[in-house]
mmCIF file of C-alpha atoms in Angstrom:
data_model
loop_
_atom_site.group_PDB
_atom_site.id
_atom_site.type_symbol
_atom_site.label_atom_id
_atom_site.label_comp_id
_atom_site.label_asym_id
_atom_site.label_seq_id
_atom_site.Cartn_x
_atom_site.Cartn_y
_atom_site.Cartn_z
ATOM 1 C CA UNK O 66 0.000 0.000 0.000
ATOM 2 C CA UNK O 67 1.079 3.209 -0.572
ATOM 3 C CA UNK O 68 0.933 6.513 1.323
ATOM 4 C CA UNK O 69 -0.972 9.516 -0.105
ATOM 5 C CA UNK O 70 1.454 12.696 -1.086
ATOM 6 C CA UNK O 71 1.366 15.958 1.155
ATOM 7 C CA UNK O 72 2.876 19.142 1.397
ATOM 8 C CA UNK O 73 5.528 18.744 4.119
ATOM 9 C CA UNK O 74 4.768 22.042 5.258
ATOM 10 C CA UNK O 75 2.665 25.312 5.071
ATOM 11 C CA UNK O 76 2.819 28.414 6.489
ATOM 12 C CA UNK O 77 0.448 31.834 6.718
ATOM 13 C CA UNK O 78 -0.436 34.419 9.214
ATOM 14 C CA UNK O 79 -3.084 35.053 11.507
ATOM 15 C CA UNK O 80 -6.322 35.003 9.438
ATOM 16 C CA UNK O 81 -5.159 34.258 6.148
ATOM 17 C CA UNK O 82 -6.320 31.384 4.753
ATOM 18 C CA UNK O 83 -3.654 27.902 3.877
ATOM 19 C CA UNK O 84 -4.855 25.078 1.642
ATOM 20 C CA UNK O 85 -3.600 21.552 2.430
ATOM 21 C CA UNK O 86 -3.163 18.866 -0.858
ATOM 22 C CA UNK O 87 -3.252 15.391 -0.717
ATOM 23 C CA UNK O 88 -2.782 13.614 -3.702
ATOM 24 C CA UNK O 89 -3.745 9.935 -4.274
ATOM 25 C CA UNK O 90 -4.792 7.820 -7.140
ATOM 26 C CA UNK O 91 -7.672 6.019 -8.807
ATOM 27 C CA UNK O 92 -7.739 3.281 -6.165
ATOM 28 C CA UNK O 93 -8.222 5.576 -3.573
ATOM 29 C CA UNK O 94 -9.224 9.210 -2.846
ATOM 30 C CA UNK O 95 -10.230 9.360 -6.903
ATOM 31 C CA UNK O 96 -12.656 6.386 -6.443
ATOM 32 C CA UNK O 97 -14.092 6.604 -3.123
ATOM 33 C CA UNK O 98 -15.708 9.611 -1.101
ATOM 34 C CA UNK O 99 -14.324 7.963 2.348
ATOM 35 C CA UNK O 100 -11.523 11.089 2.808
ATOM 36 C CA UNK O 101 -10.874 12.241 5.609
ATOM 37 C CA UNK O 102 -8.270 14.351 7.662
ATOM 38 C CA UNK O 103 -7.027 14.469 10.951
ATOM 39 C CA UNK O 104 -5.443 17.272 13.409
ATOM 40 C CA UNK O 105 -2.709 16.447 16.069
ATOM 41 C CA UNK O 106 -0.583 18.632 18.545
ATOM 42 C CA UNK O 107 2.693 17.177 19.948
ATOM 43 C CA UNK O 108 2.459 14.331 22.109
ATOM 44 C CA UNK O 109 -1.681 14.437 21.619
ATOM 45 C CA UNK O 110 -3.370 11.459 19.360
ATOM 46 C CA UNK O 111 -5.096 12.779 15.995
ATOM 47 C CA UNK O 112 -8.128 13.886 16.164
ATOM 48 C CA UNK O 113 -10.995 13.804 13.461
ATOM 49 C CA UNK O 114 -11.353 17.325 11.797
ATOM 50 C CA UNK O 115 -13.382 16.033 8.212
ATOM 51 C CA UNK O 116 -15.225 13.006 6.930
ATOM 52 C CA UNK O 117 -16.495 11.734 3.927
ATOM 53 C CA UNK O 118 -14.623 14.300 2.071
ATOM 54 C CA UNK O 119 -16.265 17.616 3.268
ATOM 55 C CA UNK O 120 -18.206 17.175 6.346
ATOM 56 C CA UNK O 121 -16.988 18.502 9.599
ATOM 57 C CA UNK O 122 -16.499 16.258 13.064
ATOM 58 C CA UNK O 123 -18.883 17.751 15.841
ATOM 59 C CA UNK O 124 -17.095 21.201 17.229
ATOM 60 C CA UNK O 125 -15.206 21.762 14.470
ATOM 61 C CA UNK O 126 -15.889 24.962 13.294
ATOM 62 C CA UNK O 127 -16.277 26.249 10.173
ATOM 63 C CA UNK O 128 -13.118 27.950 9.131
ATOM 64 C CA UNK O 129 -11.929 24.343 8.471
ATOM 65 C CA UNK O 130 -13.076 22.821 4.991
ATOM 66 C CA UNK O 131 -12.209 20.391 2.526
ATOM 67 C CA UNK O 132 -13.119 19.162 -0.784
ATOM 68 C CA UNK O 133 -11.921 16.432 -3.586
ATOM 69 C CA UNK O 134 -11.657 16.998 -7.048
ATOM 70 C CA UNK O 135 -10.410 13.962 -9.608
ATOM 71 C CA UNK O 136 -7.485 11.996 -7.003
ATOM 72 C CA UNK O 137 -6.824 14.640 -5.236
ATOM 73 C CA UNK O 138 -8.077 15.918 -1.689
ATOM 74 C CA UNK O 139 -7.387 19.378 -0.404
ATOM 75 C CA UNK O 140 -8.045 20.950 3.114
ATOM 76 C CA UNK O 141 -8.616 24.871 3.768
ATOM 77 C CA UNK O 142 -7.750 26.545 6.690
ATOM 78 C CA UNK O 143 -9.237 29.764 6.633
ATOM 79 C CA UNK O 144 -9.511 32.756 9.153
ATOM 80 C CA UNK O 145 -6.081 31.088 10.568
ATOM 81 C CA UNK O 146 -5.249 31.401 14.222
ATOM 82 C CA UNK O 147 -2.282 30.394 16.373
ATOM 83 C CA UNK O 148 -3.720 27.116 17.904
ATOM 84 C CA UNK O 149 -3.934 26.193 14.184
ATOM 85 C CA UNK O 150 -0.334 25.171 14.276
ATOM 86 C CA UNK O 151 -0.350 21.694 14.138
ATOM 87 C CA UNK O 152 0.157 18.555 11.890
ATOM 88 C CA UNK O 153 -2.599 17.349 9.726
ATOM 89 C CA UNK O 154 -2.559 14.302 7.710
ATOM 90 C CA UNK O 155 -5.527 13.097 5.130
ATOM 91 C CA UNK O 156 -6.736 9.149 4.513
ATOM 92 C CA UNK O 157 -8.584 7.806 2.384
ATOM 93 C CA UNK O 158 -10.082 4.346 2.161
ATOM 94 C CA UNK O 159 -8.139 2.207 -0.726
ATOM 95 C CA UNK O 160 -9.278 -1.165 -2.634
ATOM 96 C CA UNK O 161 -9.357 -4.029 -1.049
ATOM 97 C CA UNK O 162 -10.377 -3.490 2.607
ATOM 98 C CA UNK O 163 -7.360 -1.023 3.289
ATOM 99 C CA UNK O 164 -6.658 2.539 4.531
ATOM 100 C CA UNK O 165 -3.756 5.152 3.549
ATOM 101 C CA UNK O 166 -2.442 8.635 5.143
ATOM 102 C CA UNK O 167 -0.699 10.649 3.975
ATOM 103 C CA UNK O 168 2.655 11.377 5.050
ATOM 104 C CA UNK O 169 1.286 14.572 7.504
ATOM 105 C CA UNK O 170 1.790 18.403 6.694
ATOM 106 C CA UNK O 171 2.753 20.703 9.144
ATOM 107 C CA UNK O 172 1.375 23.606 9.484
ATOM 108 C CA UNK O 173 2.766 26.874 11.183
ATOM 109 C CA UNK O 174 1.135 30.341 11.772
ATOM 110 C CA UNK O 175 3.675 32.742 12.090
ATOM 111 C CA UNK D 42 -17.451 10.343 28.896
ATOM 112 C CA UNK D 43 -16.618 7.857 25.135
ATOM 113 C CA UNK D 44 -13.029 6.924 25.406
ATOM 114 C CA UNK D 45 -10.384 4.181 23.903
ATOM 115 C CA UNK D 46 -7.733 3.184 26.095
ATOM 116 C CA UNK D 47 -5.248 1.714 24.693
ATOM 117 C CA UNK D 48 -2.586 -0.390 27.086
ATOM 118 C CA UNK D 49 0.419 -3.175 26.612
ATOM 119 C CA UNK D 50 3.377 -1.219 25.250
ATOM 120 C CA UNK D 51 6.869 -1.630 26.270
ATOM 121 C CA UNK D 52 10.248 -2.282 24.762
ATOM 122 C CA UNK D 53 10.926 -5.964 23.775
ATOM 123 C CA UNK D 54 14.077 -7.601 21.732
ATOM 124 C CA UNK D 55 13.724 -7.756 17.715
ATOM 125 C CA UNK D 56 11.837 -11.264 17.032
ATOM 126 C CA UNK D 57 10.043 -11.292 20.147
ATOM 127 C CA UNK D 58 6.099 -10.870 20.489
ATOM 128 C CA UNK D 59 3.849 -8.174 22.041
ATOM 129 C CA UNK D 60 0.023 -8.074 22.368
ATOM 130 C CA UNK D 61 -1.483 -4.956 22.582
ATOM 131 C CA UNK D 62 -4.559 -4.288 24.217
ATOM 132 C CA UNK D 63 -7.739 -1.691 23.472
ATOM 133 C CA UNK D 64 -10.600 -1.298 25.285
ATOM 134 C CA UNK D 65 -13.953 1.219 24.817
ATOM 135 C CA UNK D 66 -16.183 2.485 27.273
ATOM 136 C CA UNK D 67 -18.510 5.048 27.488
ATOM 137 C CA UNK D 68 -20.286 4.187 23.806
ATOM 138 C CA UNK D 69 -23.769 3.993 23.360
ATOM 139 C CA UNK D 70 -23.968 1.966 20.273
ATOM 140 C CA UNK D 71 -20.943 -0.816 19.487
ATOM 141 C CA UNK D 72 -18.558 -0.143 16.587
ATOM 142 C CA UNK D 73 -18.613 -1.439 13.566
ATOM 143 C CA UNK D 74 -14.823 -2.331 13.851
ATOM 144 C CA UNK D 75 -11.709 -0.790 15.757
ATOM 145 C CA UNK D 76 -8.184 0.146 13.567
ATOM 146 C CA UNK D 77 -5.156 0.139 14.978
ATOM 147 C CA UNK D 78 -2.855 3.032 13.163
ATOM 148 C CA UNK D 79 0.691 3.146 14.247
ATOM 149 C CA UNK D 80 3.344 6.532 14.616
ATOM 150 C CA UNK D 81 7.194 5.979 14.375
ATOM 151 C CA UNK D 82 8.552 8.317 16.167
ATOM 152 C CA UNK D 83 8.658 11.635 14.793
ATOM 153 C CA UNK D 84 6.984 10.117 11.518
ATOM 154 C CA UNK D 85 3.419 9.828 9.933
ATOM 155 C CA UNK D 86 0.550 8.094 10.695
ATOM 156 C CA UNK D 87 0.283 4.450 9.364
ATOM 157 C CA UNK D 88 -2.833 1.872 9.114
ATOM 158 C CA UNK D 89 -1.973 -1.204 10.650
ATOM 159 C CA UNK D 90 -4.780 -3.546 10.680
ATOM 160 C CA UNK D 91 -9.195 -3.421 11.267
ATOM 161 C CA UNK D 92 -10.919 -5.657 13.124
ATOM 162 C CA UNK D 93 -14.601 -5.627 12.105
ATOM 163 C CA UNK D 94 -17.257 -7.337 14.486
ATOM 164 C CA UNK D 95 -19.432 -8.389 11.334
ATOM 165 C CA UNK D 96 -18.097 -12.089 10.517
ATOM 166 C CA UNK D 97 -15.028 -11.248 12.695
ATOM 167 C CA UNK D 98 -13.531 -10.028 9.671
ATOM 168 C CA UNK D 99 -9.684 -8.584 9.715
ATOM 169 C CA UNK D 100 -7.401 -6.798 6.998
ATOM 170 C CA UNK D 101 -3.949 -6.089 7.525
ATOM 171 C CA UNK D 102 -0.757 -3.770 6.220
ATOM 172 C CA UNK D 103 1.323 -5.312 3.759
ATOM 173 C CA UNK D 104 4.145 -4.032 6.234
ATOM 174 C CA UNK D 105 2.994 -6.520 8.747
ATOM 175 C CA UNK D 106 0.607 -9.374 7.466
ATOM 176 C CA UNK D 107 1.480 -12.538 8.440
ATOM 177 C CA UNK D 108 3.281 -11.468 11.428
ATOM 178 C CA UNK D 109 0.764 -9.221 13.268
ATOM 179 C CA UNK D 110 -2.734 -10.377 14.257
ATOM 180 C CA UNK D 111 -6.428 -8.424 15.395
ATOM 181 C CA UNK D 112 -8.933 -9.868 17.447
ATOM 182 C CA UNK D 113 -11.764 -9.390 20.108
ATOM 183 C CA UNK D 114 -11.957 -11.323 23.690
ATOM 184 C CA UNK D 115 -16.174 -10.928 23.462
ATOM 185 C CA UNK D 116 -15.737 -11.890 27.030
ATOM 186 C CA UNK D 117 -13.688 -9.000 27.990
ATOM 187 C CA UNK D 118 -15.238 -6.618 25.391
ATOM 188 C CA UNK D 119 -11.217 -6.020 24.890
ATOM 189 C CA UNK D 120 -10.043 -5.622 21.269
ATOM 190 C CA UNK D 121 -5.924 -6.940 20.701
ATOM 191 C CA UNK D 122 -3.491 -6.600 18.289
ATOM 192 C CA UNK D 123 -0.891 -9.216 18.763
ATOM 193 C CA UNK D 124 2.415 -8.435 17.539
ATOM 194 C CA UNK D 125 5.089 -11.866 16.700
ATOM 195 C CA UNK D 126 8.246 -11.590 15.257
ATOM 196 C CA UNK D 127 8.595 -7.633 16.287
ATOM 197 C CA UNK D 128 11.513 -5.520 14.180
ATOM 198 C CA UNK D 129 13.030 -2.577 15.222
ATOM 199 C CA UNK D 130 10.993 -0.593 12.169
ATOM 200 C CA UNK D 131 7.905 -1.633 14.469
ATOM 201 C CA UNK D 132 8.970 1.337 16.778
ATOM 202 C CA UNK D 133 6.184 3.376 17.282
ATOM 203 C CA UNK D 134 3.065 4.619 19.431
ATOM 204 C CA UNK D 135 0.230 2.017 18.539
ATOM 205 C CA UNK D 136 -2.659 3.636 18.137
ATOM 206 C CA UNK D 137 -6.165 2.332 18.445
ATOM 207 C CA UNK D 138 -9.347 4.066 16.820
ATOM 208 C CA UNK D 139 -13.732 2.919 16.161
ATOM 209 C CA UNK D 140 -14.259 2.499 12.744
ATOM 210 C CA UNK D 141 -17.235 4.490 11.190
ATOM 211 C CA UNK D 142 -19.227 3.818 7.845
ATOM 212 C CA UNK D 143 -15.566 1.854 7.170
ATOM 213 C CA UNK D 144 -14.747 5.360 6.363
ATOM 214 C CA UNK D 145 -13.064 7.162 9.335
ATOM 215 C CA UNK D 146 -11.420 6.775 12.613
ATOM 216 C CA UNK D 147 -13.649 8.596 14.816
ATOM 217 C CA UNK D 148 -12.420 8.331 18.792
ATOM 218 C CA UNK D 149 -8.625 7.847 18.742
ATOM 219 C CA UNK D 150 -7.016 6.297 21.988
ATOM 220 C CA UNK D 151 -4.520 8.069 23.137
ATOM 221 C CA UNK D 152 -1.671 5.361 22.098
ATOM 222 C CA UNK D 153 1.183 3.396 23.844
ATOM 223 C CA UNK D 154 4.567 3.175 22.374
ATOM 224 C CA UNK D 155 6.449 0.070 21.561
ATOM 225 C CA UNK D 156 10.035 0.052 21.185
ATOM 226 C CA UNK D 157 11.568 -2.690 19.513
ATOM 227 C CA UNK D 158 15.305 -3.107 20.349
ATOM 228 C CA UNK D 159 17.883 -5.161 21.674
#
């Protein structure tokens, strides 16, 4: 299995808005609508930001959004604020019963 | 309060085993399936394996089929990943997480680390 490609890092500054790619292939994120990306802080386990390509997890708000176009995935940041700065990684369901990330994008609001 | 707790980890010799354990509590309705998703250290995320409760079905990561196994003690309500013939590029914080719509990893635990080493 392989691993979907990220961005190893993006920057902006407070409220400007950051788009994160992930780029897969026909097996995956340009077959199936199960995409979905994950937020995690230093020493914290991820935690659910998007499923199902574009819907937010419950308290998420709505400067976080995310969309998929062909085999690629992308995730906007907008509005961007210091606790922002974190790593965020997409995954999509693949063929055959399995599940990729991406390799993780960090993000920093300077 | 929903939770995963995730327990077992420790440092063991290359070729050695390890079993991992997960348990949930505080869920209304059971999963469909738990993943377990490993982190080497200062690296990505990786799927490891799913364990889904329908026909006690399992699918594994290339990177460790054959030598890594999922199941559930129904007694225990205690999900495991069992870990034989550990190498040192199995350093990493296991990570357990429920399955939804075999789609996304919902409620992560908060992980324990394995370190693999002689």
């Amino acid at each position: 299995q392989s691993t979907l490609t990220q961005p190893p890092s993006v920057s902006g500054s407070p409220g400007q808005s950051v788009t994160i790619s992930c780029s897969g292939s026909s097996t995956d994120i340009g077959t199936y609508y199960r995409v979905s990306w994950y937020q995690q802080t230093p020493g914290t386990a991820p935690k659910l930001l998007i499923y199902e390509v574009s819907y937010r997890a419950a308290g998420v708000p709505d400067r976080f959004s995310a969309s998929k176009s062909g085999n690629t995935a992308a995730l906007t940041i907008s509005g961007l604020r210091t606790q922002d700065e974190a790593d965020y990684y997409c995954s999509s369901y693949s063929n055959i019963n399995t599940w990729v990330f991406g390799g993780g994008t960090k993000l920093t609001v300077l | 309060q929903e939770q995963m707790v995730e327990s077992g980890g420790g440092v063991v010799q290359p070729g050695k085993s390890l079993r991992l354990s997960c348990a949930e509590s505080g869920f209304t309705f059971q999963s469909s399936g738990i993943h377990w998703v490993r982190q080497a250290p200062g690296k990505g995320l990786e799927w490891v394996a799913v364990f889904w409760h329908e026909r006690t079905k399992t699918k594994y990561a290339d990177s460790v089929k054959g030598r890594f196994s999922v199941f559930k003690d129904n007694s225990k309500n205690i999900f495991y990943l069992h870990m034989d013939g550990l190498r040192p590029e199995d350093t990493a914080v296991y990570y357990c997480a429920r399955d939804y719509g075999s789609s996304w990893f919902g409620h992560w635990g908060q992980g324990t680390l394995v370190t693999v080493a002689s």
